[in-house]
Amino acid sequence: QVQLVESGGGLVQPGGSLRLSCAASGSIFSIWNMGWYRQAPGKQRELVATITSGGSTNYSDSVKGRFTISRDNAKNTVYLQMNSLKPEDTAVYYCHAEYMLLPGPWGQGTLVTVSS
C-alpha cells in the first residue's frame, strides 16, 4: 500500500516562507515522478511543481522563481520550499506520485494560509 503524507502547512505573513514535506511509503520512491498541486477556495486544483525520478523540475508560471521542489530519496520525501508568499498562494497543497504515466496516490493535503 503506497501512501503519501504531507506536512508543514500553516499560517504565514505575505513575503514569508514555508517548507512543505511529503513522506512516501510502500514502494520504491526513487523511481517515482512527484508533483505538488494546490486547490484554493472556489477554484480548481492546479499544478504547482513537478520533479522527475531523475531530478528534472518544472513550475507553474505563478510560482516560478519563488518556489523550489526537491527530493531526498534516502528519506523517501519530496519538499516544496515556498518563498515570497502571496495571499493568492493560500490553498490546500497536495502531493502526488506517478510512474510511467500511470497516476499513483494522493496525499491528504496540508493547508497553507498567507495573511496579514
JSON list of C-alpha atoms in Angstrom, two decimals:
[
{"chain": "A", "resi": 1, "resn": "GLN", "atom": "CA", "xyz": [0.00, 0.00, 0.00]},
{"chain": "A", "resi": 2, "resn": "VAL", "atom": "CA", "xyz": [1.63, 3.20, -1.23]},
{"chain": "A", "resi": 3, "resn": "GLN", "atom": "CA", "xyz": [0.87, 6.22, 0.96]},
{"chain": "A", "resi": 4, "resn": "LEU", "atom": "CA", "xyz": [1.78, 9.91, 0.86]},
{"chain": "A", "resi": 5, "resn": "VAL", "atom": "CA", "xyz": [1.60, 12.16, 3.92]},
{"chain": "A", "resi": 6, "resn": "GLU", "atom": "CA", "xyz": [2.01, 15.94, 3.65]},
{"chain": "A", "resi": 7, "resn": "SER", "atom": "CA", "xyz": [3.08, 18.22, 6.48]},
{"chain": "A", "resi": 8, "resn": "GLY", "atom": "CA", "xyz": [4.41, 21.73, 7.07]},
{"chain": "A", "resi": 9, "resn": "GLY", "atom": "CA", "xyz": [1.39, 23.87, 6.30]},
{"chain": "A", "resi": 10, "resn": "GLY", "atom": "CA", "xyz": [0.31, 26.74, 8.48]},
{"chain": "A", "resi": 11, "resn": "LEU", "atom": "CA", "xyz": [-0.23, 30.48, 8.73]},
{"chain": "A", "resi": 12, "resn": "VAL", "atom": "CA", "xyz": [2.41, 32.82, 7.32]},
{"chain": "A", "resi": 13, "resn": "GLN", "atom": "CA", "xyz": [2.54, 36.55, 6.55]},
{"chain": "A", "resi": 14, "resn": "PRO", "atom": "CA", "xyz": [2.88, 37.86, 2.99]},
{"chain": "A", "resi": 15, "resn": "GLY", "atom": "CA", "xyz": [6.52, 37.79, 1.96]},
{"chain": "A", "resi": 16, "resn": "GLY", "atom": "CA", "xyz": [7.27, 34.97, 4.35]},
{"chain": "A", "resi": 17, "resn": "SER", "atom": "CA", "xyz": [8.48, 31.43, 3.72]},
{"chain": "A", "resi": 18, "resn": "LEU", "atom": "CA", "xyz": [7.27, 27.92, 4.41]},
{"chain": "A", "resi": 19, "resn": "ARG", "atom": "CA", "xyz": [8.54, 24.43, 3.57]},
{"chain": "A", "resi": 20, "resn": "LEU", "atom": "CA", "xyz": [6.15, 21.57, 2.86]},
{"chain": "A", "resi": 21, "resn": "SER", "atom": "CA", "xyz": [7.14, 17.91, 3.13]},
{"chain": "A", "resi": 22, "resn": "CYS", "atom": "CA", "xyz": [5.61, 14.80, 1.60]},
{"chain": "A", "resi": 23, "resn": "ALA", "atom": "CA", "xyz": [6.72, 11.47, 3.02]},
{"chain": "A", "resi": 24, "resn": "ALA", "atom": "CA", "xyz": [6.17, 8.37, 0.90]},
{"chain": "A", "resi": 25, "resn": "SER", "atom": "CA", "xyz": [5.98, 4.73, 1.90]},
{"chain": "A", "resi": 26, "resn": "GLY", "atom": "CA", "xyz": [5.09, 1.35, 0.45]},
{"chain": "A", "resi": 27, "resn": "SER", "atom": "CA", "xyz": [7.20, 1.27, -2.72]},
{"chain": "A", "resi": 28, "resn": "ILE", "atom": "CA", "xyz": [10.49, 2.33, -4.30]},
{"chain": "A", "resi": 29, "resn": "PHE", "atom": "CA", "xyz": [10.33, 6.11, -4.02]},
{"chain": "A", "resi": 30, "resn": "SER", "atom": "CA", "xyz": [13.40, 6.82, -6.12]},
{"chain": "A", "resi": 31, "resn": "ILE", "atom": "CA", "xyz": [11.76, 5.72, -9.38]},
{"chain": "A", "resi": 32, "resn": "TRP", "atom": "CA", "xyz": [8.61, 7.83, -8.98]},
{"chain": "A", "resi": 33, "resn": "ASN", "atom": "CA", "xyz": [7.89, 11.19, -10.52]},
{"chain": "A", "resi": 34, "resn": "MET", "atom": "CA", "xyz": [6.42, 13.55, -7.92]},
{"chain": "A", "resi": 35, "resn": "GLY", "atom": "CA", "xyz": [4.31, 16.67, -8.03]},
{"chain": "A", "resi": 36, "resn": "TRP", "atom": "CA", "xyz": [2.77, 19.34, -5.82]},
{"chain": "A", "resi": 37, "resn": "TYR", "atom": "CA", "xyz": [-0.74, 20.60, -6.54]},
{"chain": "A", "resi": 38, "resn": "ARG", "atom": "CA", "xyz": [-2.92, 23.12, -4.77]},
{"chain": "A", "resi": 39, "resn": "GLN", "atom": "CA", "xyz": [-6.59, 23.99, -4.53]},
{"chain": "A", "resi": 40, "resn": "ALA", "atom": "CA", "xyz": [-7.78, 27.38, -3.32]},
{"chain": "A", "resi": 41, "resn": "PRO", "atom": "CA", "xyz": [-11.33, 28.01, -2.07]},
{"chain": "A", "resi": 42, "resn": "GLY", "atom": "CA", "xyz": [-13.74, 28.12, -5.00]},
{"chain": "A", "resi": 43, "resn": "LYS", "atom": "CA", "xyz": [-11.06, 27.21, -7.55]},
{"chain": "A", "resi": 44, "resn": "GLN", "atom": "CA", "xyz": [-9.97, 24.09, -9.40]},
{"chain": "A", "resi": 45, "resn": "ARG", "atom": "CA", "xyz": [-6.94, 22.10, -8.36]},
{"chain": "A", "resi": 46, "resn": "GLU", "atom": "CA", "xyz": [-3.85, 23.29, -10.20]},
{"chain": "A", "resi": 47, "resn": "LEU", "atom": "CA", "xyz": [-0.34, 22.00, -10.76]},
{"chain": "A", "resi": 48, "resn": "VAL", "atom": "CA", "xyz": [2.35, 23.84, -8.80]},
{"chain": "A", "resi": 49, "resn": "ALA", "atom": "CA", "xyz": [5.59, 21.97, -9.46]},
{"chain": "A", "resi": 50, "resn": "THR", "atom": "CA", "xyz": [6.93, 18.59, -10.56]},
{"chain": "A", "resi": 51, "resn": "ILE", "atom": "CA", "xyz": [10.16, 16.67, -10.16]},
{"chain": "A", "resi": 52, "resn": "THR", "atom": "CA", "xyz": [11.08, 13.53, -12.07]},
{"chain": "A", "resi": 53, "resn": "SER", "atom": "CA", "xyz": [12.89, 10.49, -10.76]},
{"chain": "A", "resi": 54, "resn": "GLY", "atom": "CA", "xyz": [15.99, 11.94, -12.44]},
{"chain": "A", "resi": 55, "resn": "GLY", "atom": "CA", "xyz": [15.64, 15.30, -10.69]},
{"chain": "A", "resi": 56, "resn": "SER", "atom": "CA", "xyz": [14.30, 17.44, -13.53]},
{"chain": "A", "resi": 57, "resn": "THR", "atom": "CA", "xyz": [11.91, 20.15, -12.29]},
{"chain": "A", "resi": 58, "resn": "ASN", "atom": "CA", "xyz": [9.07, 22.18, -13.73]},
{"chain": "A", "resi": 59, "resn": "TYR", "atom": "CA", "xyz": [6.98, 25.01, -12.25]},
{"chain": "A", "resi": 60, "resn": "SER", "atom": "CA", "xyz": [3.77, 26.82, -12.99]},
{"chain": "A", "resi": 61, "resn": "ASP", "atom": "CA", "xyz": [4.22, 30.42, -14.08]},
{"chain": "A", "resi": 62, "resn": "SER", "atom": "CA", "xyz": [2.52, 31.70, -10.94]},
{"chain": "A", "resi": 63, "resn": "VAL", "atom": "CA", "xyz": [5.19, 30.26, -8.63]},
{"chain": "A", "resi": 64, "resn": "LYS", "atom": "CA", "xyz": [8.28, 30.26, -10.84]},
{"chain": "A", "resi": 65, "resn": "GLY", "atom": "CA", "xyz": [11.18, 31.99, -9.13]},
{"chain": "A", "resi": 66, "resn": "ARG", "atom": "CA", "xyz": [9.53, 31.77, -5.70]},
{"chain": "A", "resi": 67, "resn": "PHE", "atom": "CA", "xyz": [9.01, 28.04, -5.09]},
{"chain": "A", "resi": 68, "resn": "THR", "atom": "CA", "xyz": [11.53, 25.19, -5.26]},
{"chain": "A", "resi": 69, "resn": "ILE", "atom": "CA", "xyz": [10.68, 21.49, -5.43]},
{"chain": "A", "resi": 70, "resn": "SER", "atom": "CA", "xyz": [13.29, 18.96, -4.31]},
{"chain": "A", "resi": 71, "resn": "ARG", "atom": "CA", "xyz": [13.55, 15.36, -3.18]},
{"chain": "A", "resi": 72, "resn": "ASP", "atom": "CA", "xyz": [15.60, 13.29, -0.78]},
{"chain": "A", "resi": 73, "resn": "ASN", "atom": "CA", "xyz": [15.42, 9.68, -1.94]},
{"chain": "A", "resi": 74, "resn": "ALA", "atom": "CA", "xyz": [17.21, 8.41, 1.16]},
{"chain": "A", "resi": 75, "resn": "LYS", "atom": "CA", "xyz": [14.32, 9.79, 3.23]},
{"chain": "A", "resi": 76, "resn": "ASN", "atom": "CA", "xyz": [11.56, 8.95, 0.72]},
{"chain": "A", "resi": 77, "resn": "THR", "atom": "CA", "xyz": [10.50, 12.59, 0.90]},
{"chain": "A", "resi": 78, "resn": "VAL", "atom": "CA", "xyz": [9.71, 15.39, -1.54]},
{"chain": "A", "resi": 79, "resn": "TYR", "atom": "CA", "xyz": [9.77, 19.04, -0.45]},
{"chain": "A", "resi": 80, "resn": "LEU", "atom": "CA", "xyz": [8.29, 22.32, -1.60]},
{"chain": "A", "resi": 81, "resn": "GLN", "atom": "CA", "xyz": [10.18, 25.38, -0.41]},
{"chain": "A", "resi": 82, "resn": "MET", "atom": "CA", "xyz": [7.90, 28.41, -0.72]},
{"chain": "A", "resi": 83, "resn": "ASN", "atom": "CA", "xyz": [9.40, 31.90, -0.54]},
{"chain": "A", "resi": 84, "resn": "SER", "atom": "CA", "xyz": [7.95, 35.38, -1.07]},
{"chain": "A", "resi": 85, "resn": "LEU", "atom": "CA", "xyz": [4.49, 34.06, -0.32]},
{"chain": "A", "resi": 86, "resn": "LYS", "atom": "CA", "xyz": [1.44, 35.98, -1.51]},
{"chain": "A", "resi": 87, "resn": "PRO", "atom": "CA", "xyz": [-2.16, 35.89, -0.28]},
{"chain": "A", "resi": 88, "resn": "GLU", "atom": "CA", "xyz": [-3.15, 34.20, -3.55]},
{"chain": "A", "resi": 89, "resn": "ASP", "atom": "CA", "xyz": [-0.92, 31.25, -2.59]},
{"chain": "A", "resi": 90, "resn": "THR", "atom": "CA", "xyz": [-3.47, 30.36, 0.09]},
{"chain": "A", "resi": 91, "resn": "ALA", "atom": "CA", "xyz": [-4.70, 26.84, -0.66]},
{"chain": "A", "resi": 92, "resn": "VAL", "atom": "CA", "xyz": [-4.67, 23.23, 0.38]},
{"chain": "A", "resi": 93, "resn": "TYR", "atom": "CA", "xyz": [-1.48, 21.73, -1.02]},
{"chain": "A", "resi": 94, "resn": "TYR", "atom": "CA", "xyz": [-1.36, 18.09, -2.14]},
{"chain": "A", "resi": 95, "resn": "CYS", "atom": "CA", "xyz": [1.49, 15.84, -3.22]},
{"chain": "A", "resi": 96, "resn": "HIS", "atom": "CA", "xyz": [1.06, 13.23, -5.94]},
{"chain": "A", "resi": 97, "resn": "ALA", "atom": "CA", "xyz": [3.07, 10.36, -7.39]},
{"chain": "A", "resi": 98, "resn": "GLU", "atom": "CA", "xyz": [3.16, 8.79, -10.84]},
{"chain": "A", "resi": 99, "resn": "TYR", "atom": "CA", "xyz": [5.21, 6.16, -12.61]},
{"chain": "A", "resi": 100, "resn": "MET", "atom": "CA", "xyz": [5.41, 5.56, -16.35]},
{"chain": "A", "resi": 101, "resn": "LEU", "atom": "CA", "xyz": [2.48, 7.94, -16.91]},
{"chain": "A", "resi": 102, "resn": "LEU", "atom": "CA", "xyz": [0.28, 5.94, -14.54]},
{"chain": "A", "resi": 103, "resn": "PRO", "atom": "CA", "xyz": [-1.25, 8.04, -11.75]},
{"chain": "A", "resi": 104, "resn": "GLY", "atom": "CA", "xyz": [-0.45, 6.99, -8.23]},
{"chain": "A", "resi": 105, "resn": "PRO", "atom": "CA", "xyz": [-1.72, 8.04, -4.81]},
{"chain": "A", "resi": 106, "resn": "TRP", "atom": "CA", "xyz": [-2.54, 11.49, -3.48]},
{"chain": "A", "resi": 107, "resn": "GLY", "atom": "CA", "xyz": [-1.71, 12.78, -0.05]},
{"chain": "A", "resi": 108, "resn": "GLN", "atom": "CA", "xyz": [-4.36, 14.07, 2.32]},
{"chain": "A", "resi": 109, "resn": "GLY", "atom": "CA", "xyz": [-3.35, 17.71, 1.84]},
{"chain": "A", "resi": 110, "resn": "THR", "atom": "CA", "xyz": [-1.93, 20.41, 4.09]},
{"chain": "A", "resi": 111, "resn": "LEU", "atom": "CA", "xyz": [-3.39, 23.91, 4.43]},
{"chain": "A", "resi": 112, "resn": "VAL", "atom": "CA", "xyz": [-1.28, 26.98, 3.71]},
{"chain": "A", "resi": 113, "resn": "THR", "atom": "CA", "xyz": [-2.75, 30.35, 4.68]},
{"chain": "A", "resi": 114, "resn": "VAL", "atom": "CA", "xyz": [-0.96, 33.57, 3.68]},
{"chain": "A", "resi": 115, "resn": "SER", "atom": "CA", "xyz": [-2.44, 36.53, 5.52]},
{"chain": "A", "resi": 116, "resn": "SER", "atom": "CA", "xyz": [-1.52, 39.62, 7.50]}
]
